[in-house]
Every structure is written in C-alpha cells, then in structure tokens.
Coordinates of C-alpha atoms in Angstrom, one line a residue:
Chain D
M25 CA 22.0 26.9 6.2
T26 CA 25.1 25.1 4.9
R27 CA 22.8 23.0 2.8
L28 CA 21.3 26.2 1.2
A29 CA 24.8 27.6 0.7
G30 CA 25.9 24.4 -0.9
T31 CA 22.9 24.4 -3.2
L32 CA 23.5 28.0 -4.2
V33 CA 27.2 27.3 -5.0
I34 CA 26.3 24.3 -7.2
A35 CA 23.6 26.4 -9.0
A36 CA 26.1 29.2 -9.5
L37 CA 28.8 26.9 -10.8
L38 CA 26.3 25.3 -13.2
A39 CA 25.1 28.7 -14.4
A40 CA 28.6 29.8 -15.0
L41 CA 29.7 26.6 -16.8
P42 CA 29.0 27.9 -20.4
L43 CA 31.5 30.7 -19.8
A44 CA 34.1 28.1 -19.1
T45 CA 33.5 25.7 -21.9
Q46 CA 32.1 26.5 -25.3
S47 CA 32.2 22.8 -26.2
D48 CA 28.9 21.8 -27.8
F49 CA 29.6 18.2 -26.9
V50 CA 29.7 18.8 -23.1
L51 CA 26.7 21.2 -23.2
T52 CA 24.6 18.8 -25.2
I53 CA 25.3 15.9 -22.8
L54 CA 24.4 18.2 -19.9
V55 CA 21.1 19.3 -21.5
F56 CA 20.1 15.7 -22.0
A57 CA 21.2 14.9 -18.5
F58 CA 19.2 17.8 -17.0
L59 CA 16.0 16.9 -18.9
Q60 CA 16.4 13.2 -18.0
G61 CA 17.1 14.3 -14.5
M62 CA 13.8 16.1 -14.5
V63 CA 12.1 12.9 -15.4
A64 CA 14.0 10.9 -12.8
V65 CA 13.3 13.4 -10.0
S66 CA 9.6 13.4 -10.8
F67 CA 9.6 9.6 -10.9
N68 CA 11.2 9.5 -7.5
L69 CA 8.4 11.6 -6.2
V70 CA 6.0 8.9 -7.1
F71 CA 8.2 5.9 -6.4
G72 CA 10.7 6.9 -3.7
Y73 CA 8.5 9.2 -1.7
A74 CA 4.9 7.9 -2.2
G75 CA 6.1 4.3 -2.8
Q76 CA 4.1 3.7 -6.0
L77 CA 6.0 1.9 -8.7
S78 CA 4.4 3.7 -11.7
M79 CA 5.1 2.3 -15.1
F80 CA 3.1 5.2 -16.6
H81 CA 6.0 7.7 -16.4
A82 CA 7.4 7.1 -19.9
A83 CA 3.9 7.4 -21.2
A84 CA 3.4 10.8 -19.6
F85 CA 6.7 11.9 -21.1
G86 CA 5.9 10.7 -24.6
I87 CA 2.2 11.7 -24.7
A88 CA 3.2 15.3 -23.8
A89 CA 5.9 15.3 -26.4
Y90 CA 3.5 14.3 -29.1
A91 CA 0.7 16.4 -27.8
T92 CA 2.8 19.6 -27.8
H93 CA 3.6 19.1 -31.5
L94 CA -0.1 18.2 -32.4
F95 CA -1.5 21.1 -30.5
M96 CA 0.9 23.5 -32.2
Q97 CA 0.1 22.1 -35.6
H98 CA -3.6 21.8 -35.3
L99 CA -4.6 24.5 -33.0
G100 CA -2.0 27.0 -34.1
V101 CA -0.8 27.8 -30.6
G102 CA 2.8 28.8 -29.9
Y103 CA 5.4 26.5 -28.3
W104 CA 4.6 27.3 -24.7
G105 CA 0.9 27.1 -25.4
G106 CA 1.5 23.6 -26.8
V107 CA 3.6 22.7 -23.7
L108 CA 0.9 23.8 -21.3
L109 CA -1.9 22.1 -23.3
G110 CA 0.3 18.9 -23.4
A111 CA 0.8 19.0 -19.7
T112 CA -2.9 19.6 -19.1
L113 CA -3.7 16.6 -21.3
V114 CA -1.3 14.5 -19.3
A115 CA -2.7 15.7 -16.1
A116 CA -6.2 14.8 -17.2
I117 CA -5.1 11.3 -18.4
S118 CA -3.2 10.6 -15.2
V119 CA -6.1 11.7 -13.1
V120 CA -8.2 9.1 -14.8
V121 CA -5.5 6.4 -14.7
G122 CA -4.6 7.2 -11.1
A123 CA -8.2 7.4 -10.0
I124 CA -9.0 4.0 -11.5
C125 CA -5.9 2.4 -9.9
F126 CA -6.2 3.9 -6.5
R127 CA -10.0 3.8 -6.2
F128 CA -9.7 0.0 -6.7
R129 CA -6.8 -0.1 -4.2
L130 CA -4.3 -1.6 -6.6
R131 CA -0.9 -1.9 -4.8
E132 CA 2.7 -2.8 -5.5
F133 CA 2.9 -5.3 -8.3
Y134 CA -0.8 -4.9 -9.4
F135 CA -0.4 -1.1 -9.6
A136 CA 2.8 -1.6 -11.7
V137 CA 1.0 -4.0 -14.1
V138 CA -2.1 -1.9 -14.6
T139 CA -0.1 1.3 -15.2
L140 CA 2.1 -0.7 -17.5
A141 CA -1.1 -1.8 -19.3
F142 CA -2.2 1.8 -19.7
S143 CA 1.2 2.8 -20.9
E144 CA 1.3 0.1 -23.5
M145 CA -2.2 1.1 -24.7
A146 CA -0.9 4.7 -25.1
R147 CA 2.1 3.4 -27.0
L148 CA 0.0 1.2 -29.3
T149 CA -2.2 4.2 -30.0
V150 CA 0.7 6.4 -30.9
L151 CA 2.2 3.6 -33.0
N152 CA -1.0 3.0 -35.0
W153 CA -2.6 6.4 -35.3
N154 CA -0.8 7.0 -38.5
S155 CA -2.6 10.1 -39.7
M156 CA -1.6 12.0 -36.6
T157 CA 1.6 10.5 -35.4
N158 CA 3.1 9.0 -38.6
G159 CA 3.4 5.6 -36.9
S160 CA 6.7 3.9 -36.3
L161 CA 8.6 6.4 -38.5
G162 CA 8.0 9.3 -36.1
I163 CA 8.0 12.9 -36.9
N164 CA 10.8 15.4 -37.6
L165 CA 9.9 18.6 -35.8
Q166 CA 10.0 21.6 -38.1
E167 CA 8.9 24.1 -35.4
K168 CA 11.4 25.5 -33.0
A169 CA 11.0 26.3 -29.4
T170 CA 10.7 30.0 -28.6
L171 CA 11.2 31.9 -25.5
W172 CA 10.4 35.5 -24.4
I173 CA 13.6 37.0 -23.2
P174 CA 13.6 40.5 -21.6
G175 CA 15.2 43.0 -24.0
M176 CA 15.2 40.6 -26.9
G177 CA 11.5 39.8 -27.3
V178 CA 10.3 36.4 -28.4
T179 CA 13.3 34.5 -29.8
R180 CA 13.9 31.0 -31.1
I181 CA 16.0 28.9 -28.9
E182 CA 18.5 27.3 -31.3
S183 CA 21.9 27.5 -29.7
T184 CA 23.0 24.8 -27.3
V185 CA 23.8 27.5 -24.7
G186 CA 20.2 28.7 -24.8
W187 CA 19.0 25.2 -24.3
Y188 CA 21.5 24.7 -21.5
Y189 CA 20.0 27.5 -19.5
L190 CA 16.4 26.5 -20.3
A191 CA 17.0 22.9 -19.2
L192 CA 18.9 24.1 -16.1
A193 CA 16.0 26.4 -15.2
A194 CA 13.5 23.6 -15.8
L195 CA 15.4 21.1 -13.7
G196 CA 15.8 23.8 -10.9
L197 CA 12.1 24.5 -10.9
T198 CA 11.3 20.7 -10.8
L199 CA 13.7 20.2 -7.9
L200 CA 12.2 23.2 -6.1
A201 CA 8.7 22.0 -6.6
C202 CA 9.5 18.5 -5.4
W203 CA 11.5 19.8 -2.5
R204 CA 8.6 22.0 -1.4
L205 CA 6.1 19.2 -1.8
V206 CA 8.2 16.6 0.0
H207 CA 9.0 18.8 3.0
S208 CA 5.5 19.9 3.5
W209 CA 2.7 18.2 5.5
M210 CA 1.8 16.5 2.2
G211 CA 5.3 15.0 2.1
R212 CA 4.7 13.4 5.5
A213 CA 1.4 12.0 4.1
F214 CA 3.4 10.5 1.2
A215 CA 5.9 8.9 3.7
A216 CA 3.0 7.4 5.7
I217 CA 1.5 5.9 2.6
R218 CA 4.9 4.5 1.5
L219 CA 5.6 2.9 4.8
N220 CA 2.1 1.5 5.5
D221 CA -0.9 2.8 3.7
E222 CA -3.4 0.9 5.9
L223 CA -1.9 2.5 9.0
G224 CA -2.0 5.9 7.2
D225 CA -5.7 5.3 6.5
T226 CA -6.5 4.7 10.2
L227 CA -4.5 7.8 11.2
G228 CA -6.9 9.8 9.1
I229 CA -4.8 10.4 6.0
N230 CA -6.8 10.4 2.8
V231 CA -4.7 7.7 1.1
F232 CA -6.6 7.9 -2.2
R233 CA -6.2 11.7 -2.4
Y234 CA -2.4 11.8 -1.6
K235 CA -1.6 8.8 -3.9
L236 CA -3.4 10.6 -6.7
V237 CA -1.7 13.9 -5.9
A238 CA 1.8 12.3 -6.0
F239 CA 1.0 10.4 -9.2
V240 CA -0.5 13.3 -11.1
A241 CA 2.2 15.8 -9.9
G242 CA 5.0 13.3 -11.0
S243 CA 3.3 12.7 -14.4
V244 CA 2.9 16.5 -15.1
M245 CA 6.6 17.2 -14.3
A246 CA 7.5 14.3 -16.7
A247 CA 5.2 15.9 -19.2
F248 CA 7.1 19.2 -19.2
A249 CA 10.4 17.3 -19.5
G250 CA 8.9 15.4 -22.5
S251 CA 7.9 18.5 -24.3
L252 CA 11.3 20.1 -23.8
Y253 CA 13.2 16.9 -24.7
A254 CA 11.4 16.4 -28.0
Y255 CA 12.1 19.9 -29.1
F256 CA 15.7 19.8 -28.1
L257 CA 16.2 16.5 -30.0
G258 CA 14.0 17.7 -32.9
S259 CA 12.1 14.5 -33.4
L260 CA 9.4 12.3 -32.1
E261 CA 9.1 8.5 -32.1
P262 CA 6.9 5.9 -30.4
G263 CA 10.0 4.7 -28.5
Y264 CA 9.4 7.7 -26.1
L265 CA 6.6 5.6 -24.6
S266 CA 8.4 2.3 -24.5
I267 CA 9.0 0.0 -21.6
D268 CA 12.8 0.5 -22.2
Q269 CA 12.2 4.2 -21.5
S270 CA 10.5 3.3 -18.2
L271 CA 13.4 1.0 -17.4
G272 CA 15.9 3.8 -18.1
I273 CA 14.1 6.1 -15.7
I274 CA 14.0 3.5 -13.0
A275 CA 17.7 2.8 -13.5
M276 CA 18.6 6.5 -13.1
V277 CA 16.6 6.8 -9.8
L278 CA 18.1 3.6 -8.3
L279 CA 21.6 4.5 -9.4
G280 CA 21.3 8.0 -8.1
G281 CA 19.5 7.2 -4.9
R282 CA 16.0 7.6 -3.5
S283 CA 16.7 9.4 -0.2
A284 CA 17.1 13.0 -1.4
V285 CA 15.1 15.1 -3.9
A286 CA 18.1 15.8 -6.0
A287 CA 19.7 12.3 -5.8
P288 CA 18.2 10.9 -9.0
V289 CA 20.0 13.7 -11.0
V290 CA 23.3 12.0 -10.2
G291 CA 22.0 8.8 -11.8
A292 CA 20.8 10.8 -14.8
L293 CA 24.2 12.4 -15.2
V294 CA 26.0 9.2 -15.1
L295 CA 23.7 7.2 -17.3
T296 CA 23.4 10.0 -19.9
A297 CA 27.1 10.8 -20.0
L298 CA 28.3 7.2 -20.0
P299 CA 27.2 6.2 -23.5
H300 CA 28.6 9.4 -24.9
L301 CA 32.0 9.1 -23.3
I302 CA 32.5 5.5 -24.2
N303 CA 31.3 4.7 -27.6
F304 CA 28.6 2.0 -27.1
S305 CA 26.3 0.4 -29.7
A306 CA 22.6 0.4 -28.8
E307 CA 22.8 -3.2 -27.7
V308 CA 25.7 -2.7 -25.4
R309 CA 24.1 0.4 -23.9
S310 CA 21.0 -1.5 -23.0
M311 CA 23.2 -4.3 -21.5
V312 CA 25.0 -1.7 -19.4
Y313 CA 21.7 -0.2 -18.2
G314 CA 20.5 -3.7 -17.2
A315 CA 23.8 -4.5 -15.5
I316 CA 23.8 -1.2 -13.6
L317 CA 20.2 -1.9 -12.5
I318 CA 21.1 -5.3 -11.1
F319 CA 24.3 -4.2 -9.5
T320 CA 22.7 -1.2 -7.7
I321 CA 19.9 -3.3 -6.3
L322 CA 22.0 -6.1 -5.1
V323 CA 25.2 -4.3 -4.0
M324 CA 24.3 -0.6 -3.5
P325 CA 20.6 -0.4 -2.8
Q326 CA 20.9 3.2 -1.6
G327 CA 22.4 4.5 -4.8
I328 CA 25.4 6.7 -5.3
Y329 CA 24.0 9.6 -3.3
G330 CA 22.9 7.4 -0.4
T331 CA 26.2 5.5 -0.2
F332 CA 28.2 8.8 -0.2
A333 CA 25.9 10.4 2.4
Q334 CA 26.4 7.3 4.6
L335 CA 30.2 7.4 4.2
L336 CA 30.3 11.1 5.1
R337 CA 28.1 10.6 8.1
R338 CA 30.3 7.8 9.4
R339 CA 33.4 10.0 9.1
H340 CA 31.7 12.8 11.1
A341 CA 30.5 10.4 13.8
Chain L
M195 CA -17.5 -16.8 -41.3
T196 CA -18.2 -19.5 -38.7
Q197 CA -15.2 -21.3 -40.2
L198 CA -13.0 -18.3 -39.7
I199 CA -14.2 -17.9 -36.1
A200 CA -13.7 -21.6 -35.4
G201 CA -10.2 -21.4 -36.9
Q202 CA -9.3 -18.4 -34.8
L203 CA -10.7 -20.2 -31.7
L204 CA -8.5 -23.2 -32.3
N205 CA -5.5 -21.1 -33.1
G206 CA -6.1 -18.9 -30.1
A207 CA -6.3 -22.0 -27.9
I208 CA -3.0 -23.3 -29.3
V209 CA -1.1 -20.0 -28.8
G210 CA -2.9 -19.8 -25.4
T211 CA -1.2 -23.0 -24.2
L212 CA 2.1 -21.4 -25.0
Y213 CA 1.1 -18.4 -22.9
G214 CA -0.1 -20.9 -20.3
I215 CA 3.2 -22.7 -20.0
V216 CA 5.1 -19.5 -19.2
A217 CA 2.2 -18.3 -17.0
L218 CA 2.6 -21.6 -15.0
G219 CA 6.2 -20.6 -14.3
V220 CA 5.2 -17.1 -13.3
T221 CA 2.6 -18.5 -10.9
L222 CA 4.9 -21.1 -9.4
T223 CA 7.7 -18.7 -8.9
F224 CA 5.4 -16.1 -7.3
G225 CA 3.9 -18.6 -5.0
I226 CA 7.1 -20.0 -3.7
T227 CA 9.6 -17.0 -3.9
G228 CA 7.2 -14.1 -3.7
I229 CA 8.6 -12.4 -6.7
V230 CA 7.3 -12.0 -10.2
N231 CA 10.0 -13.1 -12.6
F232 CA 9.7 -11.0 -15.7
A233 CA 12.9 -12.7 -16.9
L234 CA 11.0 -15.9 -17.7
G235 CA 10.2 -14.4 -21.1
V236 CA 13.9 -14.1 -21.8
F237 CA 14.4 -17.7 -20.7
M238 CA 11.8 -18.6 -23.2
M239 CA 13.7 -16.8 -25.9
F240 CA 16.8 -18.5 -24.7
G241 CA 15.1 -21.9 -25.0
A242 CA 13.9 -21.1 -28.5
Y243 CA 17.3 -20.1 -29.7
A244 CA 18.9 -23.1 -28.0
A245 CA 16.5 -25.4 -29.8
W246 CA 17.3 -23.6 -33.1
Y247 CA 21.0 -23.9 -32.5
F248 CA 21.0 -27.6 -31.5
S249 CA 18.7 -28.6 -34.3
D250 CA 19.8 -26.4 -37.2
T251 CA 23.5 -25.7 -36.5
L252 CA 24.5 -28.9 -34.7
G253 CA 22.1 -31.1 -36.6
L254 CA 20.5 -32.9 -33.7
P255 CA 17.1 -34.4 -34.3
Y256 CA 14.4 -32.0 -33.2
P257 CA 13.1 -33.9 -30.1
L258 CA 16.7 -34.2 -28.8
A259 CA 17.2 -30.5 -29.5
V260 CA 14.1 -29.7 -27.4
L261 CA 15.4 -31.8 -24.5
A262 CA 18.8 -30.2 -24.7
A263 CA 17.3 -26.7 -24.9
V264 CA 15.2 -27.4 -21.8
A265 CA 18.3 -28.6 -20.0
V266 CA 20.4 -25.6 -21.0
T267 CA 17.6 -23.2 -20.1
A268 CA 17.1 -24.8 -16.7
A269 CA 20.9 -24.6 -16.1
A270 CA 20.8 -20.9 -17.0
G271 CA 17.9 -20.5 -14.6
L272 CA 20.0 -22.2 -11.8
V273 CA 22.8 -19.8 -12.5
A274 CA 20.5 -16.8 -12.4
D275 CA 18.9 -18.0 -9.3
Q276 CA 22.1 -18.5 -7.4
A277 CA 23.7 -15.3 -8.6
L278 CA 20.7 -13.0 -8.5
F279 CA 17.3 -14.1 -7.4
R280 CA 18.5 -15.7 -4.2
F281 CA 19.0 -12.2 -2.8
T282 CA 15.6 -10.9 -3.7
R283 CA 13.4 -13.6 -2.2
N284 CA 10.1 -12.1 -0.9
N285 CA 11.0 -8.6 -2.0
L286 CA 8.6 -8.0 -4.8
V287 CA 9.9 -4.6 -6.0
N288 CA 13.6 -5.6 -6.0
G289 CA 12.8 -9.0 -7.6
L290 CA 10.9 -7.1 -10.3
L291 CA 13.7 -4.7 -11.0
V292 CA 16.4 -7.3 -11.0
S293 CA 14.4 -9.4 -13.5
L294 CA 13.9 -6.2 -15.7
G295 CA 17.7 -5.7 -15.6
L296 CA 18.3 -9.3 -16.5
I297 CA 15.9 -8.9 -19.5
A298 CA 17.9 -5.9 -20.7
V299 CA 21.2 -7.8 -20.4
L300 CA 20.1 -11.1 -22.0
E301 CA 18.1 -9.5 -24.8
A302 CA 21.1 -7.4 -25.7
C303 CA 23.3 -10.5 -25.7
A304 CA 20.9 -12.3 -28.0
L305 CA 20.9 -9.3 -30.3
L306 CA 24.6 -9.3 -30.5
V307 CA 25.0 -13.0 -31.0
F308 CA 22.0 -13.8 -33.2
T309 CA 21.3 -10.3 -34.7
S310 CA 17.8 -9.1 -35.3
T311 CA 17.3 -11.0 -38.5
P312 CA 14.5 -13.6 -37.8
K313 CA 15.7 -17.2 -37.6
E314 CA 13.7 -20.0 -39.1
L315 CA 13.9 -23.5 -37.9
H316 CA 13.6 -26.1 -40.8
R317 CA 10.1 -27.7 -41.0
V318 CA 10.1 -30.2 -38.2
L319 CA 6.8 -31.9 -39.1
P320 CA 5.3 -30.8 -42.3
G321 CA 1.8 -31.7 -43.3
I322 CA -1.7 -30.7 -42.2
V323 CA -4.8 -32.3 -40.7
M324 CA -8.3 -31.5 -41.9
V325 CA -10.8 -31.4 -39.0
A326 CA -14.3 -30.5 -40.1
G327 CA -13.1 -28.3 -42.9
L328 CA -10.5 -26.6 -40.8
V329 CA -6.8 -26.8 -41.9
L330 CA -4.5 -27.5 -38.9
P331 CA -0.8 -28.0 -39.3
K332 CA 0.3 -31.2 -37.6
M333 CA 3.1 -29.6 -35.7
K334 CA 0.6 -27.2 -34.0
L335 CA -1.4 -30.1 -32.8
V336 CA 1.7 -31.9 -31.5
V337 CA 2.8 -28.7 -29.6
F338 CA -0.7 -28.3 -28.2
A339 CA -0.8 -31.8 -27.0
L340 CA 2.7 -31.8 -25.5
L341 CA 2.1 -28.6 -23.6
L342 CA -1.2 -29.9 -22.2
V343 CA 0.6 -33.0 -21.0
V344 CA 3.3 -31.1 -19.3
I345 CA 0.9 -28.7 -17.6
F346 CA -1.3 -31.6 -16.3
A347 CA 1.7 -33.6 -15.3
T348 CA 2.9 -30.6 -13.3
Y349 CA -0.5 -30.4 -11.7
A350 CA -0.5 -34.0 -10.8
A351 CA 3.1 -33.8 -9.4
L352 CA 2.0 -30.8 -7.2
T353 CA -1.0 -32.6 -5.8
R354 CA 0.3 -36.2 -5.6
T355 CA 3.9 -36.2 -4.7
W356 CA 5.6 -35.2 -1.4
T357 CA 7.6 -32.4 -3.0
G358 CA 4.5 -31.0 -4.6
R359 CA 2.5 -31.0 -1.4
A360 CA 5.5 -29.5 0.3
A361 CA 5.5 -26.7 -2.2
Y362 CA 1.8 -26.0 -1.6
A363 CA 2.4 -26.1 2.2
Y364 CA 5.2 -23.6 1.7
A365 CA 3.1 -21.3 -0.3
Q366 CA 0.5 -21.3 2.4
N367 CA 2.7 -21.0 5.4
P368 CA 6.5 -20.9 5.0
E369 CA 7.3 -21.2 8.7
A370 CA 5.0 -24.1 9.4
A371 CA 6.3 -25.9 6.2
A372 CA 9.9 -25.4 7.4
L373 CA 9.0 -26.8 10.8
M374 CA 7.5 -29.9 9.1
G375 CA 10.9 -30.6 7.5
V376 CA 10.6 -28.9 4.1
A377 CA 14.1 -27.8 2.9
T378 CA 12.9 -24.3 2.0
S379 CA 15.9 -22.9 0.2
R380 CA 16.3 -26.0 -1.9
L381 CA 12.5 -25.9 -2.7
Q382 CA 12.7 -22.3 -3.8
T383 CA 15.7 -22.9 -6.0
G384 CA 14.0 -26.0 -7.4
V385 CA 10.9 -24.1 -8.3
V386 CA 12.8 -21.2 -9.9
V387 CA 14.8 -23.7 -12.0
Y388 CA 11.7 -25.7 -12.9
S389 CA 9.9 -22.5 -14.0
C390 CA 12.8 -21.6 -16.2
G391 CA 12.8 -25.1 -17.7
L392 CA 9.1 -24.7 -18.5
A393 CA 9.7 -21.4 -20.2
G394 CA 12.6 -23.1 -22.1
L395 CA 10.3 -25.8 -23.2
G396 CA 7.7 -23.3 -24.4
G397 CA 10.4 -21.5 -26.3
A398 CA 11.8 -24.7 -27.9
L399 CA 8.4 -25.6 -29.1
Y400 CA 7.6 -22.1 -30.2
A401 CA 10.7 -22.4 -32.4
S402 CA 9.1 -25.1 -34.5
L403 CA 6.1 -22.9 -35.3
Y404 CA 7.2 -19.4 -35.7
S405 CA 10.3 -17.5 -36.7
L406 CA 12.6 -16.3 -33.9
E407 CA 13.5 -12.7 -32.9
P408 CA 15.4 -11.7 -29.8
T409 CA 12.5 -9.6 -28.6
L410 CA 10.0 -12.5 -28.6
G411 CA 10.4 -13.0 -24.8
S412 CA 9.3 -9.5 -23.9
L413 CA 6.0 -9.9 -25.7
F414 CA 5.4 -13.4 -24.3
I415 CA 6.1 -12.5 -20.7
L416 CA 3.6 -9.7 -20.7
K417 CA 1.0 -12.2 -22.1
A418 CA 2.0 -14.8 -19.6
I419 CA 1.7 -12.4 -16.6
E420 CA -1.6 -11.3 -18.0
A421 CA -2.7 -14.9 -18.2
A422 CA -1.4 -15.7 -14.7
I423 CA -3.2 -12.7 -13.2
L424 CA -6.4 -13.3 -15.2
A425 CA -6.9 -16.7 -13.6
G426 CA -5.7 -15.6 -10.2
I427 CA -2.0 -15.9 -9.4
G428 CA -1.2 -19.2 -7.6
S429 CA -3.5 -21.5 -9.6
V430 CA -1.9 -24.1 -11.8
T431 CA -4.9 -25.0 -14.0
G432 CA -5.8 -21.4 -13.9
A433 CA -2.6 -20.5 -15.7
L434 CA -3.6 -22.7 -18.6
L435 CA -7.1 -21.4 -18.6
G436 CA -5.9 -17.9 -18.4
G437 CA -3.6 -18.5 -21.3
V438 CA -6.3 -20.0 -23.5
I439 CA -8.8 -17.3 -22.6
L440 CA -6.2 -14.7 -23.6
G441 CA -5.2 -16.4 -26.8
V442 CA -8.8 -16.8 -27.9
T443 CA -9.7 -13.2 -27.0
E444 CA -6.9 -12.0 -29.2
G445 CA -7.7 -14.4 -32.0
V446 CA -11.4 -13.7 -32.1
G447 CA -10.9 -10.0 -31.2
S448 CA -8.7 -9.4 -34.2
I449 CA -11.5 -10.6 -36.6
Y450 CA -13.9 -7.9 -35.5
L451 CA -11.5 -5.2 -34.3
P452 CA -8.4 -3.6 -35.9
L453 CA -5.5 -6.0 -36.0
A454 CA -3.0 -3.3 -35.0
F455 CA -4.5 -3.3 -31.5
R456 CA -4.3 -7.1 -31.1
D457 CA -1.9 -6.8 -28.2
A458 CA -4.2 -4.3 -26.4
Y459 CA -7.3 -6.5 -26.1
G460 CA -5.6 -8.7 -23.5
L461 CA -4.5 -5.6 -21.6
V462 CA -8.0 -4.1 -21.5
F463 CA -9.4 -7.5 -20.4
L464 CA -6.7 -7.7 -17.7
V465 CA -7.4 -4.2 -16.3
V466 CA -11.1 -4.9 -16.1
I467 CA -10.5 -8.3 -14.4
L468 CA -8.1 -6.7 -11.9
L469 CA -10.5 -4.0 -11.1
F470 CA -13.6 -6.1 -10.6
K471 CA -12.3 -9.5 -9.6
P472 CA -8.8 -8.8 -8.2
A473 CA -8.2 -12.3 -7.0
G474 CA -8.7 -13.6 -10.6
L475 CA -11.5 -15.3 -12.5
F476 CA -11.3 -18.6 -10.7
A477 CA -10.6 -17.3 -7.3
G478 CA -10.7 -19.9 -4.6
R479 CA -9.8 -22.8 -6.9
R480 CA -6.5 -24.5 -7.4

C-alpha cells in the first residue's frame, strides 16, 4: 500500500506543479521529459522485460509523427483521428516486422540488426518521399493539437500548461498500461522469454505470440508519444527515425534503470534536462550521451533507480 | 549499357573490398571476444583523418602516412580495449551498447576537431588506366590490390601460424584452447587491436579516393556488418566475398533502381539472407 500512496503523492505533486511555477522554461523541459519518458518506458517493455533489443522504436515514433500529419492533411480527420490512425499504422507495420523477425527466430544481435535494417528503410523512405514528407527539410506543422475539455468544448492546446497536463496524463496512462501488462500472467511470460526463451517454449509458453505482443505494444506506445511530441515541437524531420534517436532512447532506459516500470522516466528526466540546464552544442550533447551510455553500462549497470533501490534495501536490512 | 554495367561491377568490387576489410575486423572480433564492435567504423574514420593529417598537414609521403595512421588507429584500439571492451567480453548486448556509446563520443570529437566540412586529400596517384574501354583511376586499382593482399595475408596467417591456429582453436572452444596453452586475454586484446588496425588501414586508403566526413564511419560499419553477416560471421574469405557482393549489388542496383535507395538494397538483401540462410551464404566454409 505504501507504494500506491507514494505513487499518488508523486502524481499529485506533479499535477500541482504548474500552480507553483509559471516558468515556461521548466514546464517545457518537463513536457519533453514526459514524452521522452513515454518512449523510454515503452522501450523498456520490449528490452527490459521481454529482452528484445529492438532498434525499431525510433522508427515507430517517427512513422507515427509523420502519419498523424499526413492523415490529417489528406483524409481531413481531426488531430486525435490522425493520432489513432497513426498508431494503427504503426501497429500494422510492427506486426509485420515483428512477425518476420520472430517467425524466423531471430535473436539478440540478429534481431537488433534486422530491426535496424527495417528502421533504416523507413528512414530512407521518409527522407526520399519528397512529395509527401518534404525530404530532409522536414515539415513545419500548421495544424494544432485539439482536445475536448468538459465545459469548454473542443479547444486548441496552445499553452505550455495545457501541454504539461496532456503529457503528464499520457505518461501516466503509459505507465499504468505497462504496469498492468508486466504484473499480469503475460508479464511472467515476458520474463520467461527474457531469461531463456527455449525453456519458456518447453514450458508451454507461446514464445512467438508473447514476443510479438511485447514488440507491438511497445511500438504502439512509442507511436502515441511520437504524435504528441511532433505537435508539441511543431515540426517534423527525418531525424525522428534516426539511429541517434534509438541511441538516445537506449541511453535513457539504461541510465534510469530496467528493473521497474517507471525507472526509465528518471533517465528521460536527466537526459532531457541536462542539455537545457548546461548549454551544450549539438556535438557536445551527443558526446555526453555516449559517455553516459558507456559509464552506466560499465559502472552502474542497474541504472539510477536500481542503484538507489539497492542502497535503500541495504540500509533497511 | 554493357560498359556501364561492367564499370559498376568493377567499382562495386573495389568499394566492396573496403567493406570487406572492415567486415574482416568485425568477424575476427566477434569470433574471439563474442561482441560485435560497431565502433570499428569510427576507427576507420579515425584512420582516414589520421592519414589526411599526416599526409596533408605534416607533409609525410602518402605510404608513410598510411603506416602511421594504421599505427595510431591500432594504438587507439588498444586504449579502447583496455579501458572499455575488456569489461564486456562475451556480453553481446553490453558490448554493442558500449561500442554505440564510443561511436557517439568519437564522432562528436571528430566533428569538433575537423568540423563537418569535407576534407580532401591531395591527389596521391593521378592518372587512369584503360581496360577494355573502361576508365579506371590508378589509385583505385592500387587500393584494391593492397586490400586483397592484406585480407589474404590475414587468411594465411590465421591458417599457417601458431597464433592464427590458436585463434581458431579459441573461437571453437575457449576452455580447451586455454588448457592447450593459449594466452587467452592477450589473444583477445591482440585480435581487437588488429581489427582496429585493419579498419584504420581501410580508412587511410579510403582517404586517397574520397572526401572525408566525420560520419563516414557510421555508414561503413553498417555495410561491413552487413557484409560479415551476409557471408556468415566467422569466415575470413567470406568477409571479403560478402563485401564484394554488397558493393556490386549497390553498384548494379543503382543503375536500374532509384539512386536514393542505394543504401537500402544491401539491407533488403541482408534481411532476406538472415531469414532464409541465417548462417550466411557460405555456411560451413572458412
């Protein structure tokens, strides 16, 4: 029960934060951190829980961002229609990619390479489909995200505070979904697959099905994050699908920790806030990301959350 | 048209040997340390810039600059191995992530030091050779020949010398090899450093043909890993063949299909191979 109480207190504090600070700077960083946190949490579902090093996550994020815009522009649907269609598209693509990889029993490195190959193909398509995506120049989004708010009808979300609550709610829903998934019988199937998928197979777990479920669920959550992220930022570019983006996601998860559902959010907060607090150039930022990645793996393999949890446990014992 | 195809075939083969030399490093490192070193691409970039620096800025003659570049890259490889890769032996995921981190760090360093403006090495060996109506720059032929020599020398060393056979033995059964007196940790370090040296050589020779950008390593390592997997990881001659097949596929593919997707042809090929012949095209051969 203490855990539930702790979660509620943190949620209440975060929800009350805009009352305490009106600073656009702080809220903007937090919105980015929440949305990146969504991506990191969903990546951890695939990597930390089901044990599959997917390099397709950035692609899912980027495809959804582009798809939302294109569906809105060409089908005339509203923002949330676009978001849902984008997520559906990503779900369909990841079912195909995942089915190919898992049907042919690609594991570990081979799985990473093949998903990376698919991800690169998606990036090259976005980069070269000039009539739709405007190539390497990207797109400045003219449309705004809208939301139906009780008592106010359908309104545009333009203020940072509005985005803050939207991102917070989205992150909360992602965490809840992942938590429910991981602590169900399905989560136990994921763990069995991560630890030894051949053994899981002999125990009667349908390895193919649960790997696919984890992969598609993770990708769809990343898709929602992508659609939100693009409309908060107000622009689209092929860099959304790049290997650097994948690297950033992995760095957040490793830095935060893999052992708890919410742990990657810590990594997302640190890595998103860091470049804003200290003024880095793009090169230095990528250097810091790389250095953090190396440092965490060699020195602190459990991440920030895992290390703290261990310290606390040791003190109690 | 046949001329165009023949030209692309030859060009593809030459670029393919460059993929092959890095792929050889990938294969050797994987066989002996159990990790896939993505950072080899960055070492190649390092070698290329080192050759450019020694030759253009310090004014060394090009062959000397290449040797110096290889030495510097191998030394950098030794440092990376002792500081980082030593701790990730036989841990594929950690090794992969550490090498990804190293790429980010070194690429950013290169961007800061050399900026993103492409660097051009002065013409090392101008002039062309005409073969059956095909125009071939002399330097390309020299690079091609040199890389072939190095790859076959590596093959010979692996099969004929004690150290080489020790490496094979280690790849097959580490414990048995250790019991037979193979100094395993020295062998692992040696192979990592040698692979970095190979990548450095590839980069130094690349510098004489194309202009240099800090991101060249990332592109090349993907191709090299594709090449290594294509032929089946662990095969020395396979790395060369994989590289050539990849180079030719891209060269010929870009005649018939849109050029923009040049980098994707190899990927499609790779996915198909991994799905239907996961041990590689030449499975079972050395």
